[in-house]
Short mmCIF file of C-alpha atoms in Angstrom, two decimals:
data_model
loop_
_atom_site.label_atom_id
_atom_site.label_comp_id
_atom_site.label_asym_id
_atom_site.label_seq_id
_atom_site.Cartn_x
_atom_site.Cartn_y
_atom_site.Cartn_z
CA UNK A 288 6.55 13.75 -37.43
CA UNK A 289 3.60 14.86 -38.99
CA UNK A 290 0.98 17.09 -37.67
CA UNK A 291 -2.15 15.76 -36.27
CA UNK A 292 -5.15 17.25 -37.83
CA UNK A 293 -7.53 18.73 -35.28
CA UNK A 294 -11.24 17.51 -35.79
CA UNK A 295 -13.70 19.62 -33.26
CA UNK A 296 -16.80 20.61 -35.17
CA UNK A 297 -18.57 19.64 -31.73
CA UNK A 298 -16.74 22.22 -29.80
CA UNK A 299 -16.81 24.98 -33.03
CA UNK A 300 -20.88 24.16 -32.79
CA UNK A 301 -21.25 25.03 -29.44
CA UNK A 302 -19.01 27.93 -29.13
CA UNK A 303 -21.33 29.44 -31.93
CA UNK A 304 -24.51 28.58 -30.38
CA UNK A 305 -23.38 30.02 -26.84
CA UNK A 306 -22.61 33.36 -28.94
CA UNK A 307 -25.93 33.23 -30.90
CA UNK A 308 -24.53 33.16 -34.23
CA UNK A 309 -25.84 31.58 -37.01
CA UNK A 310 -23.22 30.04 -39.39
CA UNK A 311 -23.00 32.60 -41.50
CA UNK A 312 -22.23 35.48 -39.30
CA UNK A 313 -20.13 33.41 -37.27
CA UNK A 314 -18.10 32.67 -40.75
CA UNK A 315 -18.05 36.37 -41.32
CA UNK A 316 -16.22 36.82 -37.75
CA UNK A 317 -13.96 34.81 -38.84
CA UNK A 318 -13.60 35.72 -42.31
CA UNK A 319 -14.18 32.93 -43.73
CA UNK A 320 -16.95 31.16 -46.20
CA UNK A 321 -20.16 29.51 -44.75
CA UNK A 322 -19.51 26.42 -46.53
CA UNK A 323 -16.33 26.04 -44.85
CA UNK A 324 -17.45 26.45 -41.43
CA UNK A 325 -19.91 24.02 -42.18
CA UNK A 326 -17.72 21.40 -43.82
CA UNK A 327 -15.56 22.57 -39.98
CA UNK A 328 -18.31 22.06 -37.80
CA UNK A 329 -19.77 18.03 -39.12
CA UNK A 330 -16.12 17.39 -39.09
CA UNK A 331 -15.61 17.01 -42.74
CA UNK A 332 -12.47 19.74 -42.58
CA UNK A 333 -10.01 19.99 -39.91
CA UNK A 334 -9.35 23.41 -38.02
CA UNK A 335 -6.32 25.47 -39.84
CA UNK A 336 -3.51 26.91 -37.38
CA UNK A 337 -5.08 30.36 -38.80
CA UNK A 338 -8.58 29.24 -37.70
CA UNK A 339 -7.64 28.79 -34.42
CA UNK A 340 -6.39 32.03 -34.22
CA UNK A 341 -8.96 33.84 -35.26
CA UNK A 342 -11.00 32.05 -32.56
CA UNK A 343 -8.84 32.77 -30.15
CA UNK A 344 -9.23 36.61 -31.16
CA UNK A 345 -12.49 37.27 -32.23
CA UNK A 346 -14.52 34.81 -28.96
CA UNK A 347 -11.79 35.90 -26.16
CA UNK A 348 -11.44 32.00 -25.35
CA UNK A 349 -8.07 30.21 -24.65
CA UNK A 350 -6.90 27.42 -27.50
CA UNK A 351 -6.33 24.79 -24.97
CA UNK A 352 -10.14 24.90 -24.04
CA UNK A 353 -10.93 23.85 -27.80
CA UNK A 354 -8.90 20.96 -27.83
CA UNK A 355 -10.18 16.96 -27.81
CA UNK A 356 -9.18 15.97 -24.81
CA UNK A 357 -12.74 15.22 -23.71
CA UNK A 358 -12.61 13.08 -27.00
CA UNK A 359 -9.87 11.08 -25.88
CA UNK A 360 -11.23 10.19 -22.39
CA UNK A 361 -14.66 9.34 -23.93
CA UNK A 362 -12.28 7.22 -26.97
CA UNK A 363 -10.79 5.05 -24.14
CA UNK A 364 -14.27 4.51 -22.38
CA UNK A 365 -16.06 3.53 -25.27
CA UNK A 366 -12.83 0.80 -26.90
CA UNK A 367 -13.17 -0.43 -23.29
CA UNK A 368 -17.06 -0.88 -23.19
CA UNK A 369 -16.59 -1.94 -26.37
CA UNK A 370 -14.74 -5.19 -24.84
CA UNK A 371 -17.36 -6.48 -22.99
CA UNK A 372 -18.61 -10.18 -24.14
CA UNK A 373 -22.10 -8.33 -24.50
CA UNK A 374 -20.42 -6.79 -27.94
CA UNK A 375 -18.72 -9.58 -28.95
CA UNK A 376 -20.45 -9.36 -32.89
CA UNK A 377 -19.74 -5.91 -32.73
CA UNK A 378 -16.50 -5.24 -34.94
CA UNK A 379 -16.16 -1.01 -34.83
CA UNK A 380 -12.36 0.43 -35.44
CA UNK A 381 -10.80 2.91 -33.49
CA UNK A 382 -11.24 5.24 -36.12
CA UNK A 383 -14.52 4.71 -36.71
CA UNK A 384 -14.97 5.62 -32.38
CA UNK A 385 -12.95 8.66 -32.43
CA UNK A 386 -15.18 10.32 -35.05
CA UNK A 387 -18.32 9.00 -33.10
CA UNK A 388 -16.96 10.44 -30.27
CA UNK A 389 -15.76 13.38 -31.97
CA UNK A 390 -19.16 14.20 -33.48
CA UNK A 391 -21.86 12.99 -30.90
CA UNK A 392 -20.46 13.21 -27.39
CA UNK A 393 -23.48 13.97 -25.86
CA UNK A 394 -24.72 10.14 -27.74
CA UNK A 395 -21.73 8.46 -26.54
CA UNK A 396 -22.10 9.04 -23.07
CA UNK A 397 -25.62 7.84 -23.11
CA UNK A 398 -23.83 4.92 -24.98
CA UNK A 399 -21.61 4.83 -21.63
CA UNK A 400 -24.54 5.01 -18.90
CA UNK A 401 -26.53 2.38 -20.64
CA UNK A 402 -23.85 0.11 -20.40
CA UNK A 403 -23.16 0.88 -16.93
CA UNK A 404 -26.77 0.06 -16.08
CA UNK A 405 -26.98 -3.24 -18.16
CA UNK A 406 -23.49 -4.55 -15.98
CA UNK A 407 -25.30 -3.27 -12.69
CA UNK A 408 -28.84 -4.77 -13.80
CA UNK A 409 -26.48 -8.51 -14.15
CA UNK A 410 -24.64 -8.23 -11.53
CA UNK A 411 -27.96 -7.94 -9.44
CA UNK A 412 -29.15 -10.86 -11.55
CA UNK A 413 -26.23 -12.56 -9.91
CA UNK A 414 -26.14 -11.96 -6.62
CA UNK A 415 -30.07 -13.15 -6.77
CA UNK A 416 -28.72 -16.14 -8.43
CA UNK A 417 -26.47 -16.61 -5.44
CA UNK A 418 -29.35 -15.92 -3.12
CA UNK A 419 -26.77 -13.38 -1.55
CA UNK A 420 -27.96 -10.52 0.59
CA UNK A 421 -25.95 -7.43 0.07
CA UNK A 422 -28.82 -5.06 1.08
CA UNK A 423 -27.82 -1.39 0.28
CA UNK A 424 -24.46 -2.30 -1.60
CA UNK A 425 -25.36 -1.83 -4.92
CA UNK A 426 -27.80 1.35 -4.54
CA UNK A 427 -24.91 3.17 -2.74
CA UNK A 428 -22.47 2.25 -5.88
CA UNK A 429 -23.79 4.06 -8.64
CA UNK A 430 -24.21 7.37 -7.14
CA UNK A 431 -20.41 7.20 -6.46
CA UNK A 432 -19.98 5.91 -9.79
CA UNK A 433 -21.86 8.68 -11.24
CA UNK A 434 -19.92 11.29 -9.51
CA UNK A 435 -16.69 10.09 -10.17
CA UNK A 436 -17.33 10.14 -14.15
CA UNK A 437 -18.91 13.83 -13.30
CA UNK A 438 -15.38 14.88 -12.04
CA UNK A 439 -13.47 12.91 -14.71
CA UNK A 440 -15.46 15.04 -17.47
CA UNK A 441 -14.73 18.34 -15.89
CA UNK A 442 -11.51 17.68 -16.22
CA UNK A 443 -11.14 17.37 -12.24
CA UNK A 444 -11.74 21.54 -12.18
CA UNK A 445 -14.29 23.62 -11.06
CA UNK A 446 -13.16 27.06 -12.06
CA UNK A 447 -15.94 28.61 -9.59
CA UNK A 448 -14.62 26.81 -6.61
CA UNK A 449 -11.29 26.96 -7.55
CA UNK A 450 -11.12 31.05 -7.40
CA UNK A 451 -13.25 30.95 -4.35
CA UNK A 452 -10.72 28.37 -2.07
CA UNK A 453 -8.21 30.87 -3.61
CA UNK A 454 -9.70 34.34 -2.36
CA UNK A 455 -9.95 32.65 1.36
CA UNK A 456 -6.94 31.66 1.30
CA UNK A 457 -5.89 35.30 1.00
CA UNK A 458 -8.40 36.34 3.30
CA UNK A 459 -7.01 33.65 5.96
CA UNK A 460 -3.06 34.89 5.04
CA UNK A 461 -4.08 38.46 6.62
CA UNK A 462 -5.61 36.80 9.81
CA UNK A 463 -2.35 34.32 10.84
CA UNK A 464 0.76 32.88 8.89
CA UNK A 465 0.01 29.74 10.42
CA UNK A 466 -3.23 28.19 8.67
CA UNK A 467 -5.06 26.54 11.33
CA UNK A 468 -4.83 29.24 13.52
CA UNK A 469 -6.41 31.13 10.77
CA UNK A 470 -9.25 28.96 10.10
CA UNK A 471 -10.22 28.69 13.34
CA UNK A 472 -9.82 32.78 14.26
CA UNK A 473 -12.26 32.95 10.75
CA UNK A 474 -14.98 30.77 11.59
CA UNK A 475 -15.49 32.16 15.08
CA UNK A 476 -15.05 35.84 13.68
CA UNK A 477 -17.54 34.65 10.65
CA UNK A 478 -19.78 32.39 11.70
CA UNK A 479 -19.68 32.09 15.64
CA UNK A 480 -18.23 28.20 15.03
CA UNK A 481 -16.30 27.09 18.11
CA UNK A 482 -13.41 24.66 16.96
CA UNK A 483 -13.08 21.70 19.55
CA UNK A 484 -9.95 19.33 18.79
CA UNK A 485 -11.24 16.08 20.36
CA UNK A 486 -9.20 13.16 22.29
CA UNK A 487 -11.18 10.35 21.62
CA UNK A 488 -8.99 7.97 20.02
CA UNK A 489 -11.44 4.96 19.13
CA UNK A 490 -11.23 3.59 15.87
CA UNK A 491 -14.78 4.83 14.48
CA UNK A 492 -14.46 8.41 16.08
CA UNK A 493 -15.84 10.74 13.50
CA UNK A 494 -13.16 12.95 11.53
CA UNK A 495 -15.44 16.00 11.34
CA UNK A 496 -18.73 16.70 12.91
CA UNK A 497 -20.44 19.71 12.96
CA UNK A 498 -23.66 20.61 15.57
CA UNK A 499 -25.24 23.31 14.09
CA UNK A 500 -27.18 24.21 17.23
CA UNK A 501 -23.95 24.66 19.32
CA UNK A 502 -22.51 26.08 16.49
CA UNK A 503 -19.42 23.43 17.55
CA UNK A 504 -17.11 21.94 14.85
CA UNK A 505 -15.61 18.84 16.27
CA UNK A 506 -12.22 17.81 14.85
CA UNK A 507 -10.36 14.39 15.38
CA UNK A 508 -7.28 14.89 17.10
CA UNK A 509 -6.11 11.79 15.57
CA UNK A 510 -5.77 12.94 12.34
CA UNK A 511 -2.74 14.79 10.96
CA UNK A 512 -3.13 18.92 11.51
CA UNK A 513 -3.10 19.04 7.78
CA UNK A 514 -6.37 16.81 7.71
CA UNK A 515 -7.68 19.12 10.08
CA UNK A 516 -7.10 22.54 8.32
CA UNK A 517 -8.80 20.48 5.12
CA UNK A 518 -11.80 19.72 7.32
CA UNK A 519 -12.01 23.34 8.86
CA UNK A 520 -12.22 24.68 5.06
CA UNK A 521 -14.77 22.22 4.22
CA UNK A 522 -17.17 23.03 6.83
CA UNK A 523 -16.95 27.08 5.02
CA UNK A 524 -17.55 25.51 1.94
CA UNK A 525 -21.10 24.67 3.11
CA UNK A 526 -20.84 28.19 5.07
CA UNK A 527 -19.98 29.99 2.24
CA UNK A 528 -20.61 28.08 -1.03
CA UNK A 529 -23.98 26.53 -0.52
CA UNK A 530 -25.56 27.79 -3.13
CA UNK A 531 -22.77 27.40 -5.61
CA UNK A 532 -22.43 23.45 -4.66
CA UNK A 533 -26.17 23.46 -5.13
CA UNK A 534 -26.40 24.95 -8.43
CA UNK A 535 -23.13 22.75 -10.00
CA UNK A 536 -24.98 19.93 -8.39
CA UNK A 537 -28.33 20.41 -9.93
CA UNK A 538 -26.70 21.27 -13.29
CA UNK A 539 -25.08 18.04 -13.43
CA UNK A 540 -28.55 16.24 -13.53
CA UNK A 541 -28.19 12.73 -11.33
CA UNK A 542 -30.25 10.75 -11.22
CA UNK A 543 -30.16 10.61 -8.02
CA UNK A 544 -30.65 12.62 -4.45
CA UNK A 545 -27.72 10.68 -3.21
CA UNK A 546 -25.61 11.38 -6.10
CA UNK A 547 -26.27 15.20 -6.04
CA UNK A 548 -25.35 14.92 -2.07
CA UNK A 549 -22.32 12.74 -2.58
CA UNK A 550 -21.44 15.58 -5.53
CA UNK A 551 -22.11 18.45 -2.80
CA UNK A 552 -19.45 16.38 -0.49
CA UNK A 553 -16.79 15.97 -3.65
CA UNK A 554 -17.33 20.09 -4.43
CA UNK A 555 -17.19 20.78 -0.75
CA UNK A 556 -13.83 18.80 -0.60
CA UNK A 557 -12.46 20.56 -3.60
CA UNK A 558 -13.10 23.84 -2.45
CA UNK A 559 -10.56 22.99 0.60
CA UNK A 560 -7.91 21.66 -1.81
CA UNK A 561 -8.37 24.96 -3.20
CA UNK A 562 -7.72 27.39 0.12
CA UNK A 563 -5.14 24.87 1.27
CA UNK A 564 -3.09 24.78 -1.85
CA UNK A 565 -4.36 28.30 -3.97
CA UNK A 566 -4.05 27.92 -7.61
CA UNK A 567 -1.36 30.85 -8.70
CA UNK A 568 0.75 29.94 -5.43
CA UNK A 569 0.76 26.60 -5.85
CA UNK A 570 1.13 25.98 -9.42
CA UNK A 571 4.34 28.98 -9.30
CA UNK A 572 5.52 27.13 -6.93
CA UNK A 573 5.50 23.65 -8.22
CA UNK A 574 7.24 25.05 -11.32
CA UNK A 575 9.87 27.16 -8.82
CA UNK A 576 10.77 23.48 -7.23
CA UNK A 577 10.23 21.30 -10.63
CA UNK A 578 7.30 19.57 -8.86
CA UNK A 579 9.13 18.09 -5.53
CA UNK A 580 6.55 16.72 -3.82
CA UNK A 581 8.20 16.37 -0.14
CA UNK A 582 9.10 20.17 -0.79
CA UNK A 583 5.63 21.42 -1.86
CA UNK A 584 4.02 19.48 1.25
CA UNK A 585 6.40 20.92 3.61
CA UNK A 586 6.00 24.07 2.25
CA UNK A 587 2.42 24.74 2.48
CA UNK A 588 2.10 22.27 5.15
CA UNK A 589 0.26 19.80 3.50
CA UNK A 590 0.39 15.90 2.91
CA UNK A 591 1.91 14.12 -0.05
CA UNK A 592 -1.84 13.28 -1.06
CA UNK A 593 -3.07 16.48 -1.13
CA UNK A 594 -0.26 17.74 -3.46
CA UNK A 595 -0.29 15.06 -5.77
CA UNK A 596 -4.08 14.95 -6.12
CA UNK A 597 -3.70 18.77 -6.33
CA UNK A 598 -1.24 18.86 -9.38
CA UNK A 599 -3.62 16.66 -11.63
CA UNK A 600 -6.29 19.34 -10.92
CA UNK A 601 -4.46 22.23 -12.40
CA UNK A 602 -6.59 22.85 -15.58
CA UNK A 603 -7.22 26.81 -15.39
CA UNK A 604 -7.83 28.07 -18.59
CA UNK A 605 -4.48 29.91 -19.95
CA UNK A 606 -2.45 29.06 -16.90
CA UNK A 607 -2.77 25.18 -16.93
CA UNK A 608 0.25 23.26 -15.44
CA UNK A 609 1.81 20.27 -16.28
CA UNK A 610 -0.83 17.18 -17.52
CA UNK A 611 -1.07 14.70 -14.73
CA UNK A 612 -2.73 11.57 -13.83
CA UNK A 613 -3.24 11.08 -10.31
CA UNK A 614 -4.52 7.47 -8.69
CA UNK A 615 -4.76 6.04 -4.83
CA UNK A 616 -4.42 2.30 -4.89
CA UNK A 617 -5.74 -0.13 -2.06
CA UNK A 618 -3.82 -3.04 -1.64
CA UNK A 619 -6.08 -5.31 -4.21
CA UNK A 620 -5.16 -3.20 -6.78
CA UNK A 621 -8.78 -1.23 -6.60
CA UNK A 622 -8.61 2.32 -7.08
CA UNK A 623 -10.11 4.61 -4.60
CA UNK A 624 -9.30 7.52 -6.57
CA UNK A 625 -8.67 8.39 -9.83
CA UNK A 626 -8.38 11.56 -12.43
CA UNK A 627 -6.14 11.78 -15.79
CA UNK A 628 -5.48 14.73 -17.56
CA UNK A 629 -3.54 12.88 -20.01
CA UNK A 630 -4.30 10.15 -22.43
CA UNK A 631 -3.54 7.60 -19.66
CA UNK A 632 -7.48 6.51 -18.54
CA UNK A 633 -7.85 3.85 -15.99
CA UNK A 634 -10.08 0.98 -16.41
CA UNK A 635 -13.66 1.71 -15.01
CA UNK A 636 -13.69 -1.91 -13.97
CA UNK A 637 -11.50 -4.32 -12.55
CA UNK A 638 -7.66 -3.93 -10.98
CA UNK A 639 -5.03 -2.35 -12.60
CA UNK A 640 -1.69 -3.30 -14.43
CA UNK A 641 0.37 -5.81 -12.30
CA UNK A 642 3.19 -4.31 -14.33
CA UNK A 643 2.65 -0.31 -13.06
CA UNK A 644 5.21 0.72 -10.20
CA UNK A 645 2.25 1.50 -7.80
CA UNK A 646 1.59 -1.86 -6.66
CA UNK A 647 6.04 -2.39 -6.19
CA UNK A 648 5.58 1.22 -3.88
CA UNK A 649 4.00 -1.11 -0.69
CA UNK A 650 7.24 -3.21 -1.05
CA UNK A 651 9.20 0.27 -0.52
CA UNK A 652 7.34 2.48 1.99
CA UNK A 653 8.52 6.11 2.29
CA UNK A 654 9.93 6.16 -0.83
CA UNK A 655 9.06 7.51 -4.16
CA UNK A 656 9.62 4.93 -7.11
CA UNK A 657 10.16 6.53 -10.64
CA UNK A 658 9.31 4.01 -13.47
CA UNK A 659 9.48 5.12 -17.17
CA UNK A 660 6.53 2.87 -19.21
CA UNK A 661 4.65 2.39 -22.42
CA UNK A 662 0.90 2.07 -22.79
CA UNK A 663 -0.14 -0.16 -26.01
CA UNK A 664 -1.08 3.23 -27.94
CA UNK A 665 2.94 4.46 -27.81
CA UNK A 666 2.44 7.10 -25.23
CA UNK A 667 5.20 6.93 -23.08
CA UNK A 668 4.94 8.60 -19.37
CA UNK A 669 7.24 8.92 -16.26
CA UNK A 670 5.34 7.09 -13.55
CA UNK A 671 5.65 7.69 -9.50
CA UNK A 672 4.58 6.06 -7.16
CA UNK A 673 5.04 6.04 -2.63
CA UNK A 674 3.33 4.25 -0.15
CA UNK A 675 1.36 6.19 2.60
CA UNK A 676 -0.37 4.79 5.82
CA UNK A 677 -2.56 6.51 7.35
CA UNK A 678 -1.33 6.03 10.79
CA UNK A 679 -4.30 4.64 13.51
CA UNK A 680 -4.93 5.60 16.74
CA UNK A 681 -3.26 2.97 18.90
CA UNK A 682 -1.28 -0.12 18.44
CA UNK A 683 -4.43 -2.42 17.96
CA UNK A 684 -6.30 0.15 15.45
CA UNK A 685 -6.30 -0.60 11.75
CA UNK A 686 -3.94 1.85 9.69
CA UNK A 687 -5.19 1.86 6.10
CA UNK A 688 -2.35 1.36 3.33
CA UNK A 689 -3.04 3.34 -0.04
CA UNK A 690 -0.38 3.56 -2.87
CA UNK A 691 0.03 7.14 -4.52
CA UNK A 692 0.75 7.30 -8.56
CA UNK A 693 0.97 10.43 -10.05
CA UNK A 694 2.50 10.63 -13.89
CA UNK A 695 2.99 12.72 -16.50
CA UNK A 696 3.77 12.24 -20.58
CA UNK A 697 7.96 11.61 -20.91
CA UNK A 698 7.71 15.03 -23.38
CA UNK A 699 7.08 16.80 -19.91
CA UNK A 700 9.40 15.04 -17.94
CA UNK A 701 12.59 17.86 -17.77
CA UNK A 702 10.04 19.87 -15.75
CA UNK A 703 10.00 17.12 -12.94
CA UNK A 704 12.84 16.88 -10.43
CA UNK A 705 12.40 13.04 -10.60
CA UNK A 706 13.41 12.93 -14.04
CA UNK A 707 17.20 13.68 -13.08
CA UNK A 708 19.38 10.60 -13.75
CA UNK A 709 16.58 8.54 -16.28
CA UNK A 710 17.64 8.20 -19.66
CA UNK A 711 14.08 9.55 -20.78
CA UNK A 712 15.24 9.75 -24.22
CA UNK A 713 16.19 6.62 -24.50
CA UNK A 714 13.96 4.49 -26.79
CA UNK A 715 14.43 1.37 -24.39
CA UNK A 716 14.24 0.33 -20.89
CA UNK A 717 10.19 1.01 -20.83
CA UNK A 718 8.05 -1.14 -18.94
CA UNK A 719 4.99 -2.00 -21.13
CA UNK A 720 1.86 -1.18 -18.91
CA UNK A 721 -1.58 -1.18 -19.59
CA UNK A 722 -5.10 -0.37 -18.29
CA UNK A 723 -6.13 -3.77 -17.12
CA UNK A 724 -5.89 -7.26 -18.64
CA UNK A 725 -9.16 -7.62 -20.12
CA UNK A 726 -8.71 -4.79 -22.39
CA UNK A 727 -4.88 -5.30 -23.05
CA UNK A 728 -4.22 -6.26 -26.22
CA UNK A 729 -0.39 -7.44 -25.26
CA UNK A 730 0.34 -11.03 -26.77
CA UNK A 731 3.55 -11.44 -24.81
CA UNK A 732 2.82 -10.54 -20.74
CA UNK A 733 4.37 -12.51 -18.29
CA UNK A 734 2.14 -10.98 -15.78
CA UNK A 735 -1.15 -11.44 -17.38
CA UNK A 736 -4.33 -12.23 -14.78
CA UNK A 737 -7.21 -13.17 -17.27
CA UNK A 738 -7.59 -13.31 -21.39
CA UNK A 739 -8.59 -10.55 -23.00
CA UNK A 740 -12.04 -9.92 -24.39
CA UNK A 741 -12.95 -10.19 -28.32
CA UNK A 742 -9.82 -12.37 -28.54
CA UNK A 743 -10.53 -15.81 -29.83
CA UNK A 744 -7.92 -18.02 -27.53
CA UNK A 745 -5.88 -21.01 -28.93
CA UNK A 746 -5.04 -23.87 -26.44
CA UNK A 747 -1.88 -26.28 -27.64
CA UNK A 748 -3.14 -29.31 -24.79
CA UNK A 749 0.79 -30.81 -25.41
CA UNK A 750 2.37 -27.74 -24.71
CA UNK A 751 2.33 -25.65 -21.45
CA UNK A 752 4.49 -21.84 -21.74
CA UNK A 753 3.89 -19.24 -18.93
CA UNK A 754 0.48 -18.11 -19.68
CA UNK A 755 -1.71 -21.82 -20.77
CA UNK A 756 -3.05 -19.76 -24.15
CA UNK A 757 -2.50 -17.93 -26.77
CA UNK A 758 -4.60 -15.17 -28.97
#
């Protein structure tokens, strides 16, 4: 197979303005001409194996960190904005995006957010159309929006918060093996908190509430204990890490106060997935046990959610894990969450692939379903997938249903328990998935909701085959 050339003048451009170089003294670093690391950094020369190495050397910085993965995420955004009727005239090939995205990354995500607005601006047009009164429901959907795509481009890791979870979760090891014991000796000995487990058992009781004058944290004693130790490191992540959430949230410029707060919420729940599950622990661990999820939970006493969601996160510069995606699926097919660090990226609009094992997992509750599938770009991934309720109250209380996927590419696949038994080297018997159907380019789907976009459609009125077009 041949090598793939690596084009990253972007990242070579900033790495030498963070330093304060100018081109030439950063070429005489690394001993090379100025020309060169000019032709390098407008992407007119790829990076040599020996370039890389030097960088490596001479800046301190880790390889990985120089890589396009940020390119590839912002690749699938922009072929999928691309698809929208509002380009139709618009004719740009994939190569033609990758080096856009390559070289102006920074341009392509304004590209992005102005084509978020214009959707949002008609479907308000829309709903005024439809004289429908949905007062609130759009405003609170773009500052969730916003921070979602903040998360996604941080590759789901905030190094900061990341070390800090880990250090209390050291701190909280001395204190009491078991971890809600801990947490609750830590805040009274720190911060005079009072932890009250409450039995009301309606439906809307509050998970977490804090009353700052009684210095009372209030925890739901419906919810599982792990929920509770997760809630109990949240509230020190406001304690604790105030500042810090305010200064990542401020840097990521919102543009708005409720995205920044809704940001401070998504750091502030980070930071416990951090002390509940710290970094080196967890990702030895997960390596010790090839990644059994039931065995992880068990052992740090956590839920099936929390480890999965915890695995994609694992991004630490020189001690990364295993790529994952990680998704929680409603029973529509809507996803509530979402991260990918692989070259799987979920659609930013719509449901997802019929044809992906999550939506099977509801048929098949506590069990995990392995599925081995193909994306329309080749890549080829082991898929899981379980069903997890999150059990009410009482008999007459609603118990939400979420399917779990977590997934990694089939070159990583020896390293996960599930793997044993699958032919993963086998070039057949994968399931051809994709992102969503108005982006798929797949001619031949049985399962296919709605044509795809920028396809013109071709409609035989004396002949009827499963799907009543083709393209």
């Amino acid at each position: 197979m041949r090598e793939r050339k690596l084009f990253i003048g972007q990242n070579i451009r900033s790495l030498r303005d963070k330093h304060g170089h100018t081109q030439a003294e950063m070429a005489a670093r690394l001993s090379i001409s100025t020309s060169y690391l000019n032709q390098i950094e407008n992407n007119q020369r790829h990076v040599t194996a020996s370039v890389l190495l030097s960088l490596a050397e001479v800046f301190s910085i880790d390889i990985a960190s120089l890589s396009d993965n940020d390119s590839d995420r912002l690749l699938a955004d922009l072929l999928e904005a691309l698809a929208d009727p509002l380009f139709k005239a618009e004719q740009l090939s994939s190569r033609d995006l990758k080096t856009f995205s390559q070289t102006s990354p920074i341009v392509a995500r304004a590209f992005l957010n102005m084509h978020q607005a214009l959707r949002r601006a008609g479907e308000r047009l829309a709903q005024i159309d439809d004289s429908l009164e949905r007062s609130g429901a759009l405003s609170e959907l773009t500052p969730y929006e916003e921070v979602r795509d903040f998360f996604h481009y941080n590759d789901n890791y905030i190094d900061s918060l990341d070390r800090a979870g880990e250090a209390l979760a050291e701190t909280l090891s001395k204190i009491d093996r078991d971890m809600h014991q801990a947490l609750t000796q830590y805040l009274f000995d720190q911060h005079q908190v009072r932890v009250y487990i409450s039995e009301d058992v309606s439906h809307n009781a509050p998970i977490r509430r804090y009353d700052p004058a009684q210095k009372l944290l209030t925890l739901s004693n419906v919810q599982s204990q792990s929920s509770r130790i997760f809630q109990m490191a949240h509230q020190i992540a406001f304690f604790e890490q105030a500042p810090n959430l305010d200064r990542i949230a401020q840097q990521a410029n919102f543009r708005s106060p409720e995205a920044a707060d809704i940001c401070r919420i998504g750091l502030a729940n980070y930071f416990s997935g951090a002390t509940l599950l710290p970094y080196e622990r967890f990702a030895g661990f997960a390596v010790d046990v090839r990644h059994d999820l039931h065995i992880m939970a068990r052992h740090f006493g956590a839920s099936i959610e929390q480890v999965a969601h915890r695995l994609s996160t694992l991004q630490r510069s020189g001690r990364k894990g295993v790529p994952f995606f990680f998704a929680r699926v409603d029973q529509a097919g809507n996803i509530t969450k979402r991260h990918s660090a692989t070259k799987l990226q979920f659609a930013r609009f719509g449901s997802t692939c019929p044809l992906w094992n999550a939506h099977a997992a509801f048929e098949a509750p506590g069990r995990i379903l392995r599925q081995k599938a193909e994306t329309p770009d080749g890549v080829r991934y082991l898929c899981l997938a379980t069903e997890v309720t999150n059990l009410g109250a009482g008999f007459n209380v609603p118990a939400p249903r979420y399917a779990l996927a977590l997934g990694c590419e089939i070159k990583h696949a020896a390293q996960l328990v599930y793997a044993d038994g699958l032919e993963v080297g086998k070039e057949s018997a994968f399931d051809p998935i994709g992102i969503s159907c108005r982006i798929c380019p797949r001619s031949d789907c049985h399962q296919r909701a709605v044509p795809p976009l920028q396809h013109p459609l071709s409609v035989d009125l004396n002949e009827r085959v499963t799907i009543p077009y083709t393209f």
